[in-house]
Amino acid sequence: MKKNGFTLVELLAVIIILTLVITIAFVSVTRVREESLKRVVETKVEQIEQAAILYGQENPNVIKTSCTDHEKTVVEATNYTPSFCITVTAGVLIDNNFFESSYLDEVNGKTDLINDVTGKSMREDTVIIYRRNNRIYSIIDEVKSNEV
């Protein structure tokens, strides 16, 4: 007796195997995409810190506020207790042109920095600028754009 096609069991087996392969591939691609977006946000946070350092270097007289409110954040990250610091938002840094245009997005006709993970604006994310040994440093204080 000649066999002209596949049996139902053979077709079901092939469909199940294809479904498993596609599911595994989809999960892997999704994980890689999420990790890539997180790295992009980390890069943008580093750019906020670098822009804050530039802001502090160009405006050294603004770093004269007592740092008691933000002392814990700086000490935990750097093991240094600053005497004076200032907190600024990424929006201030964006509006004062301390970012390269390649990192900025155009949203509703306004220049903005977008968190690629959440899709929210990073304008309200805050950074602490402080002085140590006559050098300007910065550390991210709060990434509000990560909040869901």
Coordinates of N, CA and C in Angstrom, one line a residue:
M1 N 0.8 -1.2 0.0 CA 0.0 0.0 0.0 C 0.9 1.3 0.0
K2 N 0.6 2.1 -0.9 CA 1.3 3.4 -1.0 C 0.8 4.4 -0.1
K3 N 1.8 5.2 0.4 CA 1.4 6.3 1.3 C 1.5 7.6 0.6
N4 N 0.4 8.4 0.5 CA 0.3 9.6 -0.3 C 0.6 10.9 0.4
G5 N 0.6 10.8 1.7 CA 0.8 12.0 2.5 C 1.2 11.7 3.9
F6 N 1.1 12.8 4.7 CA 1.4 12.6 6.2 C 0.2 12.2 6.9
T7 N 0.4 11.5 8.0 CA -0.7 11.2 8.9 C -1.0 12.4 9.8
L8 N -2.1 12.3 10.4 CA -2.5 13.4 11.3 C -1.6 13.5 12.5
V9 N -1.1 12.4 13.0 CA -0.1 12.4 14.1 C 1.2 13.0 13.7
E10 N 1.6 12.8 12.5 CA 2.9 13.4 12.0 C 2.7 14.9 11.8
L11 N 1.6 15.3 11.3 CA 1.4 16.8 11.1 C 1.3 17.4 12.5
L12 N 0.6 16.8 13.5 CA 0.6 17.4 14.8 C 2.0 17.5 15.5
A13 N 2.8 16.5 15.3 CA 4.1 16.5 15.8 C 5.0 17.6 15.2
V14 N 4.9 17.8 13.9 CA 5.6 18.9 13.3 C 5.1 20.2 13.8
I15 N 3.8 20.4 13.9 CA 3.3 21.7 14.4 C 3.7 21.9 15.8
I16 N 3.7 20.9 16.7 CA 4.2 21.1 18.1 C 5.6 21.5 18.1
I17 N 6.5 20.8 17.4 CA 7.9 21.1 17.3 C 8.1 22.5 16.8
L18 N 7.5 22.9 15.8 CA 7.6 24.3 15.3 C 7.1 25.3 16.3
T19 N 6.1 25.0 17.0 CA 5.6 26.0 18.1 C 6.6 26.1 19.2
L20 N 7.2 25.0 19.6 CA 8.3 25.1 20.6 C 9.5 25.9 20.2
V21 N 9.9 25.7 18.9 CA 11.0 26.4 18.4 C 10.7 27.9 18.3
I22 N 9.5 28.3 17.8 CA 9.1 29.7 17.7 C 9.0 30.3 19.1
T23 N 8.5 29.6 20.1 CA 8.3 30.2 21.4 C 9.7 30.4 22.0
I24 N 10.6 29.5 21.9 CA 12.0 29.7 22.5 C 12.6 30.9 21.8
A25 N 12.5 31.0 20.5 CA 13.1 32.1 19.7 C 12.5 33.4 20.2
F26 N 11.2 33.5 20.3 CA 10.5 34.7 20.7 C 11.0 35.2 22.1
V27 N 11.1 34.2 23.1 CA 11.5 34.6 24.4 C 12.9 35.1 24.4
S28 N 13.8 34.5 23.6 CA 15.2 34.9 23.5 C 15.3 36.3 22.9
V29 N 14.6 36.5 21.9 CA 14.6 37.8 21.2 C 14.1 38.9 22.1
T30 N 13.0 38.6 22.8 CA 12.4 39.6 23.8 C 13.4 39.9 24.9
R31 N 14.1 38.9 25.4 CA 15.0 39.2 26.5 C 16.2 40.0 26.0
V32 N 16.7 39.7 24.8 CA 17.8 40.5 24.2 C 17.4 41.9 24.0
R33 N 16.2 42.1 23.5 CA 15.7 43.5 23.3 C 15.5 44.3 24.6
E34 N 15.0 43.6 25.6 CA 14.9 44.3 26.9 C 16.2 44.7 27.5
E35 N 17.2 43.8 27.4 CA 18.5 44.1 27.9 C 19.2 45.2 27.1
S36 N 19.0 45.3 25.8 CA 19.5 46.3 25.0 C 18.9 47.7 25.4
L37 N 17.6 47.7 25.6 CA 16.9 49.0 26.0 C 17.4 49.4 27.4
K38 N 17.7 48.5 28.3 CA 18.2 48.8 29.6 C 19.6 49.5 29.5
R39 N 20.4 48.9 28.6 CA 21.7 49.5 28.4 C 21.7 50.9 27.8
V40 N 20.7 51.1 26.9 CA 20.5 52.4 26.3 C 20.2 53.4 27.4
V41 N 19.3 53.0 28.3 CA 18.9 53.9 29.4 C 20.1 54.2 30.3
E42 N 20.9 53.1 30.6 CA 22.1 53.3 31.4 C 23.0 54.3 30.8
T43 N 23.2 54.3 29.4 CA 24.0 55.2 28.7 C 23.5 56.6 28.8
K44 N 22.1 56.7 28.8 CA 21.5 58.1 28.9 C 21.7 58.6 30.3
V45 N 21.6 57.7 31.3 CA 21.9 58.2 32.7 C 23.3 58.7 32.8
E46 N 24.3 58.0 32.2 CA 25.7 58.4 32.2 C 25.8 59.8 31.5
Q47 N 25.1 60.0 30.4 CA 25.1 61.2 29.7 C 24.5 62.4 30.6
I48 N 23.5 62.1 31.4 CA 23.0 63.1 32.3 C 24.1 63.4 33.3
E49 N 24.8 62.5 33.8 CA 25.8 62.8 34.8 C 27.0 63.6 34.1
Q50 N 27.3 63.2 32.9 CA 28.4 64.0 32.2 C 27.9 65.4 31.9
A51 N 26.7 65.6 31.5 CA 26.1 66.9 31.3 C 26.1 67.7 32.6
A52 N 25.8 67.1 33.7 CA 25.8 67.7 35.0 C 27.2 68.2 35.4
I53 N 28.2 67.4 35.1 CA 29.6 67.8 35.4 C 29.9 69.1 34.6
L54 N 29.6 69.1 33.3 CA 29.8 70.3 32.4 C 29.1 71.5 33.0
Y55 N 27.8 71.3 33.5 CA 27.0 72.3 34.0 C 27.7 72.9 35.3
G56 N 28.2 72.0 36.1 CA 28.9 72.4 37.3 C 30.2 73.1 37.0
Q57 N 30.9 72.7 36.0 CA 32.2 73.4 35.6 C 31.9 74.8 35.1
E58 N 30.8 74.9 34.3 CA 30.5 76.2 33.8 C 29.9 77.2 34.8
N59 N 29.3 76.6 35.8 CA 28.6 77.4 36.9 C 29.1 77.0 38.3
P60 N 30.4 77.1 38.5 CA 30.9 76.7 39.8 C 30.3 77.4 41.0
N61 N 29.8 78.6 40.9 CA 29.3 79.3 42.0 C 27.9 78.8 42.5
V62 N 27.2 78.0 41.7 CA 25.9 77.5 42.1 C 26.1 76.3 43.1
I63 N 27.3 75.8 43.2 CA 27.5 74.6 44.1 C 27.8 75.2 45.5
K64 N 26.8 75.7 46.2 CA 27.1 76.3 47.5 C 26.0 76.0 48.5
T65 N 25.1 75.1 48.1 CA 24.0 74.7 49.0 C 24.5 73.6 49.9
S66 N 24.1 73.6 51.1 CA 24.5 72.5 52.1 C 24.0 71.2 51.5
C67 N 24.7 70.1 51.6 CA 24.4 68.9 51.0 C 23.8 67.9 51.9
T68 N 23.2 68.3 53.0 CA 22.7 67.4 54.0 C 21.5 66.5 53.5
D69 N 20.7 67.1 52.6 CA 19.5 66.3 52.1 C 20.0 65.2 51.2
H70 N 21.1 65.3 50.5 CA 21.5 64.4 49.5 C 22.8 63.7 49.9
E71 N 23.3 63.9 51.1 CA 24.6 63.4 51.6 C 24.6 61.9 51.5
K72 N 23.5 61.2 51.9 CA 23.4 59.8 52.0 C 23.7 59.1 50.6
T73 N 23.0 59.7 49.5 CA 23.2 59.2 48.2 C 24.6 59.2 47.7
V74 N 25.3 60.4 48.0 CA 26.7 60.5 47.6 C 27.6 59.6 48.4
V75 N 27.4 59.5 49.7 CA 28.2 58.7 50.5 C 28.1 57.2 50.2
E76 N 26.9 56.8 49.9 CA 26.7 55.4 49.6 C 27.4 55.0 48.3
A77 N 27.4 55.9 47.3 CA 28.0 55.6 46.0 C 29.5 55.9 46.0
T78 N 30.0 56.8 46.8 CA 31.4 57.2 46.6 C 32.2 57.1 47.9
N79 N 31.6 56.9 49.0 CA 32.3 56.9 50.3 C 33.0 58.3 50.6
Y80 N 32.3 59.3 50.1 CA 32.8 60.7 50.3 C 31.6 61.5 50.8
T81 N 31.9 62.3 51.8 CA 30.8 63.2 52.4 C 31.1 64.6 51.9
P82 N 30.3 65.1 50.9 CA 30.5 66.4 50.4 C 29.9 67.5 51.3
S83 N 30.5 68.7 51.3 CA 30.0 69.8 52.1 C 28.9 70.5 51.4
F84 N 29.2 70.7 50.1 CA 28.2 71.5 49.3 C 27.9 70.8 48.0
C85 N 26.6 70.9 47.6 CA 26.2 70.3 46.4 C 25.0 71.0 45.9
I86 N 24.6 70.6 44.7 CA 23.3 71.2 44.1 C 22.6 70.0 43.4
T87 N 21.3 70.1 43.4 CA 20.6 69.1 42.6 C 19.9 69.8 41.4
V88 N 20.1 69.2 40.3 CA 19.4 69.7 39.1 C 18.7 68.6 38.4
T89 N 17.7 69.0 37.5 CA 17.0 68.0 36.7 C 17.6 67.9 35.4
A90 N 17.4 66.8 34.7 CA 17.8 66.6 33.3 C 17.2 67.7 32.4
G91 N 16.0 68.1 32.8 CA 15.4 69.2 32.0 C 16.2 70.5 32.0
V92 N 16.8 70.8 33.1 CA 17.6 72.0 33.2 C 18.8 71.9 32.2
L93 N 19.4 70.7 32.3 CA 20.6 70.4 31.5 C 20.2 70.4 30.0
I94 N 19.1 69.9 29.6 CA 18.6 69.8 28.2 C 18.4 71.3 27.8
D95 N 17.6 72.0 28.6 CA 17.3 73.4 28.2 C 18.5 74.3 28.0
N96 N 19.6 74.0 28.8 CA 20.8 74.8 28.7 C 21.8 74.2 27.8
N97 N 21.4 73.3 26.9 CA 22.2 72.7 25.8 C 23.5 72.0 26.3
F98 N 23.4 71.2 27.3 CA 24.5 70.4 27.8 C 24.5 69.0 27.3
F99 N 23.6 68.7 26.3 CA 23.6 67.4 25.7 C 23.9 67.5 24.2
E100 N 24.5 66.4 23.7 CA 24.7 66.3 22.3 C 23.3 66.0 21.7
S101 N 23.1 66.5 20.5 CA 21.7 66.4 19.9 C 21.4 64.9 19.6
S102 N 22.5 64.1 19.4 CA 22.3 62.7 19.0 C 21.5 61.9 20.1
Y103 N 21.6 62.4 21.4 CA 21.0 61.7 22.5 C 19.5 62.2 22.7
L104 N 19.2 63.3 22.1 CA 17.9 63.9 22.3 C 16.9 63.5 21.3
D105 N 15.6 63.5 21.7 CA 14.5 63.2 20.8 C 13.6 64.4 20.7
E106 N 12.9 64.4 19.6 CA 12.0 65.5 19.3 C 10.6 65.0 19.6
V107 N 9.9 65.6 20.6 CA 8.6 65.1 21.1 C 7.7 66.3 21.1
N108 N 6.6 66.3 20.2 CA 5.7 67.4 20.1 C 6.3 68.7 19.9
G109 N 7.4 68.7 19.1 CA 8.1 70.0 18.8 C 9.0 70.5 19.9
K110 N 9.2 69.6 20.9 CA 10.1 70.0 22.0 C 11.2 69.0 22.2
T111 N 12.4 69.5 22.4 CA 13.6 68.6 22.6 C 13.4 67.9 24.0
D112 N 13.6 66.6 24.0 CA 13.4 65.8 25.2 C 14.4 64.6 25.2
L113 N 14.5 64.0 26.3 CA 15.3 62.8 26.5 C 14.3 61.7 27.0
I114 N 14.2 60.6 26.2 CA 13.2 59.6 26.5 C 13.8 58.4 27.1
N115 N 13.2 57.8 28.1 CA 13.6 56.6 28.7 C 13.1 55.5 27.8
D116 N 14.0 54.7 27.2 CA 13.6 53.7 26.2 C 12.9 52.5 26.7
V117 N 13.0 52.3 28.0 CA 12.3 51.2 28.7 C 10.9 51.5 28.9
T118 N 10.6 52.7 29.5 CA 9.3 53.1 29.9 C 8.6 54.0 28.9
G119 N 9.4 54.6 28.0 CA 8.8 55.6 27.1 C 8.5 56.9 27.7
K120 N 8.9 57.2 28.9 CA 8.6 58.4 29.6 C 9.8 59.4 29.4
S121 N 9.5 60.7 29.6 CA 10.5 61.7 29.6 C 11.4 61.6 30.8
M122 N 12.7 61.9 30.5 CA 13.7 61.9 31.6 C 14.0 63.3 32.2
R123 N 13.1 64.2 31.8 CA 13.4 65.6 32.2 C 13.3 65.8 33.7
E124 N 12.5 65.0 34.4 CA 12.4 65.2 35.9 C 13.4 64.3 36.6
D125 N 14.3 63.5 36.0 CA 15.3 62.8 36.6 C 16.3 63.7 37.2
T126 N 16.7 63.5 38.5 CA 17.6 64.5 39.1 C 19.0 63.9 39.3
V127 N 19.9 64.8 39.3 CA 21.4 64.5 39.5 C 22.0 65.5 40.5
I128 N 22.9 64.9 41.3 CA 23.5 65.7 42.4 C 24.9 66.1 41.8
I129 N 25.2 67.4 41.9 CA 26.5 67.9 41.4 C 27.2 68.3 42.7
Y130 N 28.5 67.9 42.9 CA 29.2 68.3 44.1 C 30.7 68.5 43.7
R131 N 31.4 69.2 44.6 CA 32.8 69.5 44.4 C 33.6 68.6 45.4
R132 N 34.7 68.1 44.9 CA 35.7 67.3 45.8 C 37.1 67.7 45.3
N133 N 37.9 68.2 46.1 CA 39.3 68.6 45.8 C 39.3 69.5 44.5
N134 N 38.5 70.5 44.5 CA 38.4 71.4 43.4 C 38.0 70.8 42.1
R135 N 37.4 69.6 42.1 CA 36.9 69.0 40.9 C 35.4 68.8 41.0
I136 N 34.7 68.8 39.9 CA 33.3 68.7 39.9 C 32.9 67.3 39.6
Y137 N 32.0 66.7 40.4 CA 31.5 65.4 40.2 C 30.0 65.4 40.1
S138 N 29.4 64.3 39.6 CA 28.0 64.2 39.7 C 27.6 62.8 39.9
I139 N 26.4 62.6 40.4 CA 25.9 61.2 40.6 C 24.3 61.3 40.4
I140 N 23.8 60.3 39.8 CA 22.3 60.4 39.6 C 21.7 60.2 40.9
D141 N 20.6 61.0 41.2 CA 19.9 60.9 42.4 C 18.7 60.1 42.3
E142 N 17.8 60.4 41.3 CA 16.6 59.8 41.2 C 16.2 59.7 39.7
V143 N 15.9 58.5 39.3 CA 15.4 58.3 37.9 C 13.9 58.1 37.9
K144 N 13.2 59.2 37.9 CA 11.8 59.2 38.0 C 11.1 58.6 36.8
S145 N 11.8 58.6 35.7 CA 11.3 58.0 34.4 C 11.2 56.5 34.4
N146 N 11.8 55.9 35.4 CA 11.7 54.4 35.6 C 10.5 54.0 36.3
E147 N 9.8 54.9 37.0 CA 8.6 54.6 37.7 C 7.5 54.2 36.8
V148 N 6.8 53.2 37.2 CA 5.6 52.7 36.3 C 4.4 53.4 36.7

